[in-house]
XYZ file of C-alpha atoms in Angstrom:
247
model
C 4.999 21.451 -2.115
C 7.948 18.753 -1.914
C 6.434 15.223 -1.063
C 8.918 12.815 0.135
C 7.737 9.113 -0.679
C 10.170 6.411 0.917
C 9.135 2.852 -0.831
C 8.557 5.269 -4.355
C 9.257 2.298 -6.259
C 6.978 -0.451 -4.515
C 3.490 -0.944 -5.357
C 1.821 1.583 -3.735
C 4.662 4.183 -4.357
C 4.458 3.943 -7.552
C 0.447 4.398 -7.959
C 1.009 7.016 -5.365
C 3.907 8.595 -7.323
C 2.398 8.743 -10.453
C -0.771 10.763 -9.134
C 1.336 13.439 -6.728
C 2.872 14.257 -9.876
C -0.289 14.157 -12.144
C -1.315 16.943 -9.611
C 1.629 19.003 -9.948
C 3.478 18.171 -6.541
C 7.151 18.150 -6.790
C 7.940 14.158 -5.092
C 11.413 13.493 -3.797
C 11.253 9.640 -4.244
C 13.371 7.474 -1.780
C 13.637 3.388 -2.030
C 14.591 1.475 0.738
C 17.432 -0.108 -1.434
C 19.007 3.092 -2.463
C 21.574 4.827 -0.390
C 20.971 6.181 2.822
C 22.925 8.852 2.249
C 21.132 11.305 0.758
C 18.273 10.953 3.241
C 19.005 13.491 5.449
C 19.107 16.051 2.588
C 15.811 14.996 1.089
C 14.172 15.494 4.600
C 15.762 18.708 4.749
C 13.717 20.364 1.689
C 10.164 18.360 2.566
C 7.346 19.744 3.436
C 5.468 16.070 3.626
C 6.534 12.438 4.402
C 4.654 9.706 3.437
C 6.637 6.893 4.488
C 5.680 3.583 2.663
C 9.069 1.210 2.626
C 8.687 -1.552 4.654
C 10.133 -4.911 4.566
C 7.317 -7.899 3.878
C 9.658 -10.793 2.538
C 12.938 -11.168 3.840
C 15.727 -13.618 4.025
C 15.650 -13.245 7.950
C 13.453 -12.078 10.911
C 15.569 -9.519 12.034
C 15.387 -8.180 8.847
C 11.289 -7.134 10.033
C 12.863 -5.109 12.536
C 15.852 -3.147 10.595
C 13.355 -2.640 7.027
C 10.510 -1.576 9.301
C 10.787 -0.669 12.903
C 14.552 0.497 12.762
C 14.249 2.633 9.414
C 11.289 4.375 10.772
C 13.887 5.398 14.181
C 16.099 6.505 11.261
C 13.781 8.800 9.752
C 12.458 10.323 12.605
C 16.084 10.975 14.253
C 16.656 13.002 10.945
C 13.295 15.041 11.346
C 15.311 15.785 15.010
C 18.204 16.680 13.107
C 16.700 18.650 10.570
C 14.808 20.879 13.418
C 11.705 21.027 11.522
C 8.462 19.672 11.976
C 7.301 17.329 8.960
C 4.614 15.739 8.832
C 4.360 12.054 8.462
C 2.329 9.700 6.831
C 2.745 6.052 8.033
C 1.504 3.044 6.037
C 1.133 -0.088 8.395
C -0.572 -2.947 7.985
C -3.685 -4.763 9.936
C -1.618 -7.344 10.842
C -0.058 -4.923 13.325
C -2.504 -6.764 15.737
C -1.115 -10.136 15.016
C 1.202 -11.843 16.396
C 3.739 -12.490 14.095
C 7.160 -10.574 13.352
C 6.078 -8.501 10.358
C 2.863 -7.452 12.696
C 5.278 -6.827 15.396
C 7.768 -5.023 13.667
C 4.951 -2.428 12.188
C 3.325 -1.997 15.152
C 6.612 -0.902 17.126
C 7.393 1.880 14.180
C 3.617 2.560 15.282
C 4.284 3.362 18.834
C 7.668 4.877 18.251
C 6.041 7.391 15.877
C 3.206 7.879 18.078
C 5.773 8.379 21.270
C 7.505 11.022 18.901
C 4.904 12.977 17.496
C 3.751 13.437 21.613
C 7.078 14.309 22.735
C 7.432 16.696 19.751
C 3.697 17.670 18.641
C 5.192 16.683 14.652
C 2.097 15.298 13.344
C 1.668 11.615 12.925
C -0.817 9.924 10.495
C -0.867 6.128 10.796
C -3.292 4.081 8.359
C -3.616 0.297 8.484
C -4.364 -1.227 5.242
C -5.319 -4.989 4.609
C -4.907 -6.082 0.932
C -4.284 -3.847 -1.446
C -4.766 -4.601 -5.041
C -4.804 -2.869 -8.175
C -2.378 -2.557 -11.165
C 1.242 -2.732 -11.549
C 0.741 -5.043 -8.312
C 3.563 -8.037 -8.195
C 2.203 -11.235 -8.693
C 3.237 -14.613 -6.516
C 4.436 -12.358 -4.044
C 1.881 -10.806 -1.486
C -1.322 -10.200 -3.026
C -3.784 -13.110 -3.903
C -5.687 -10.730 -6.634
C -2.470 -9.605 -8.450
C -1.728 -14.175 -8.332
C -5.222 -15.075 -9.539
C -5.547 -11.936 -12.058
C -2.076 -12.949 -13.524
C -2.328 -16.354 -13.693
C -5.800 -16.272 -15.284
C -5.264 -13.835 -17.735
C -1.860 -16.104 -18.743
C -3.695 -19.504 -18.830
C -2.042 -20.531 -15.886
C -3.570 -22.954 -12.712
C -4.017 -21.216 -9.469
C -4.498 -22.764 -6.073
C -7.175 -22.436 -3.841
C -6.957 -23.975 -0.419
C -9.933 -23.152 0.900
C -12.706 -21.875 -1.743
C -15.082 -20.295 1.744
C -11.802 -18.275 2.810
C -13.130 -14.640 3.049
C -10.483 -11.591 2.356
C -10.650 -8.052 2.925
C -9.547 -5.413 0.340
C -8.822 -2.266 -0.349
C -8.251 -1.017 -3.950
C -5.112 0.901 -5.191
C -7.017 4.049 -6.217
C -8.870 4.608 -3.165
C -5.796 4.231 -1.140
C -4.039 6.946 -3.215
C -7.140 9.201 -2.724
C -7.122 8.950 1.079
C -3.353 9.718 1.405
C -3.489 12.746 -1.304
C -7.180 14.015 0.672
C -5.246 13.749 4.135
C -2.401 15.481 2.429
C -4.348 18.618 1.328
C -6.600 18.821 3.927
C -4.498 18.574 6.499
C -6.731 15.887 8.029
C -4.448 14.961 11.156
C -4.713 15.702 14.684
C -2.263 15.049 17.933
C -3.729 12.190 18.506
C -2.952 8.159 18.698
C -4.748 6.532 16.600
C -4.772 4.627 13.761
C -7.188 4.798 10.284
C -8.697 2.572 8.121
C -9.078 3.589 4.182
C -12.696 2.916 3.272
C -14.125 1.374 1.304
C -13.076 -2.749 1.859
C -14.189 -5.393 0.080
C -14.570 -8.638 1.338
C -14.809 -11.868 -0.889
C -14.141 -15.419 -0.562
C -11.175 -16.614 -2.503
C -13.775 -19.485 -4.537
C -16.011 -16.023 -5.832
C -13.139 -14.175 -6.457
C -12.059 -16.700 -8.657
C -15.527 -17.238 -10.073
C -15.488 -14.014 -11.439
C -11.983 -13.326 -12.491
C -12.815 -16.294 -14.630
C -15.884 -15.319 -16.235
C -13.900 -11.671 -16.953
C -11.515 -14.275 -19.079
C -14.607 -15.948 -20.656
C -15.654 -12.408 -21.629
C -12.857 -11.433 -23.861
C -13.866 -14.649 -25.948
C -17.701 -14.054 -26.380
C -17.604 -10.376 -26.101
C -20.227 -9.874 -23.723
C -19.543 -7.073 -21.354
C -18.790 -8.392 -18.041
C -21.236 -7.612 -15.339
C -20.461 -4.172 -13.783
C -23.291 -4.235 -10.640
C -21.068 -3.118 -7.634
C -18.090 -0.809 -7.458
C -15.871 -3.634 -6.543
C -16.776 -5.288 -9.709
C -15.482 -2.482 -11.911
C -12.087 -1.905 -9.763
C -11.723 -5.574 -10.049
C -11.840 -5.867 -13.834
C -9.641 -2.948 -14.149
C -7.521 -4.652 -12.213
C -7.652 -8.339 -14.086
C -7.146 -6.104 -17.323
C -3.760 -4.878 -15.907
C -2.208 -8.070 -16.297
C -2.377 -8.513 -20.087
C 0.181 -7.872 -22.122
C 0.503 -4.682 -24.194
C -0.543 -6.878 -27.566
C -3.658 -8.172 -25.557
C-alpha cells in the first residue's frame, strides 16, 4: 500500500514516517518546501493521503492561507485530475475554532475538504490535535514541552509566565497510532466531522516544570523517577530525547 505523507519531514511526519515503514508500507514522502512538481505523479500511484504540511510560522499572514488553505485546494484539484478516489487524512489543529489567521486558515482547508469529499463521496478524515509532544520535536519553536525538556536537560533558564496556566496534550506515539488504526481499519465515514486523538493530558506549565526538573535531579542521585500515570512515562521519554548521544 503506497502512503503519501505531505509535511514527511516535520515533526509529526517524521514519527509518522518512521512507523509506516517499520510496518512495511511503501511512503511516498512530500515536504512542503520541495518541488511541486512531482506532486501530481505521487498522487497518481497512492492509495492513502495523509496530509500533514501546514504552515505555523511564517514571515507573513498570507502565507497561513497559501501553506495551509491554498495547498490543501492544490491537492485536492490533483485527486480531480488524477480521477481516482484517495483517501485523505487531514491534520488540523484546535485552534481551528479561534480566531486568529493560522485557526482560520486550517479551518477553511477544513470546509473545503469537507465540501469536496460531499461533492465527490472521496473520503475525508479531519483530526484536530492540540499540543503534540514527543521526540525529535523542535525546541523554541511551537511546543512548550520540546522548550522546557531542552532547556532543562542543557542547563538552560526557561520562562514561565504564568506557573497556574493549564495545557492540553497529546503525545507523539498516540497520534501515530490513531492515524496508522484509521488507516487500516478504514475508520472513516461520509460524514463532517472532525476527531480528537485520545488520550490528552492536561498540566499547568509550573507542574510541568516541577517534574521535568526532578527527571534532571534523577540522573544525579539515581533514583528512578516516579512512573505513577501514563503521562509520566511518555513525558520522561520525552525529556530523555533531548540529551545528547554522549548523555
Amino acid at each position: 500500500m503506497k502512503i503519501l505523507v505531505t509535511g514527511a519531514n516535520g515533526f509529526i511526519g517524521k514519527n509518522l514516517c518512521v512507523e509506516l515503514r517499520n510496518r512495511g508500507f511503501n511512503v511516498l514522502p512530500f515536504d512542503i518546501c520541495n518541488s511541486e512538481d512531482n506532486l501530481y505523479e505521487l498522487i497518481e500511484v497512492a492509495d492513502f493521503i495523509i496530509h500533514l504540511a501546514g504552515i505555523n510560522r511564517p514571515l507573513s499572514v498570507d502565507e497561513f492561507y497559501n501553506g495551509n488553505t491554498n495547498f490543501t485546494k492544490k491537492i485536492v484539484d490533483l485527486i480531480i485530475k488524477s480521477g481516482k478516489s484517495i483517501p485523505i487524512l487531514f491534520s488540523s489543529t484546535a485552534q481551528a475554532e479561534l480566531d486568529n489567521d493560522y485557526g482560520k486558515s486550517k479551518k477553511m482547508a477544513e470546509d473545503f475538504l469537507f465540501d469536496f469529499m460531499q461533492k465527490s463521496n472521496n473520503p475525508v478524515i479531519v483530526y484536530r490535535l492540540t499540543n503534540v509532544f514527543g521526540k525529535w520535536c523542535r525546541p523554541n519553536y511551537n511546543s512548550v514541552v520540546a522548550t522546557f525538556c531542552y532547556n532543562i536537560a542543557n542547563n538552560l533558564p526557561i520562562e514561565i509566565r504564568d506557573k497556574n496556566y493549564q495545557v492540553k496534550l497529546v503525545y507523539i506515539d498516540d497520534i501515530v497510532k490513531e492515524f496508522i488504526d484509521c488507516l487500516l481499519n478504514k475508520k472513516f465515514a461520509l460524514e463532517r466531522k472532525t476527531r480528537d486523538v485520545l488520550p490528552t493530558h492536561s498540566i499547568s506549565l509550573g507542574e510541568l516544570a516541577e517534574k521535568l526538573y526532578c527527571f534532571k535531579e534523577t540522573r544525579d542521585t539515581f533514583f528512578v523517577p516516579n512512573f505513577e500515570t501514563d503521562f509520566d512515562r511518555k513525558l520522561y521519554a520525552t525529556f530523555l530525547s533531548y540529551y545528547s548521544a554522549d548523555d
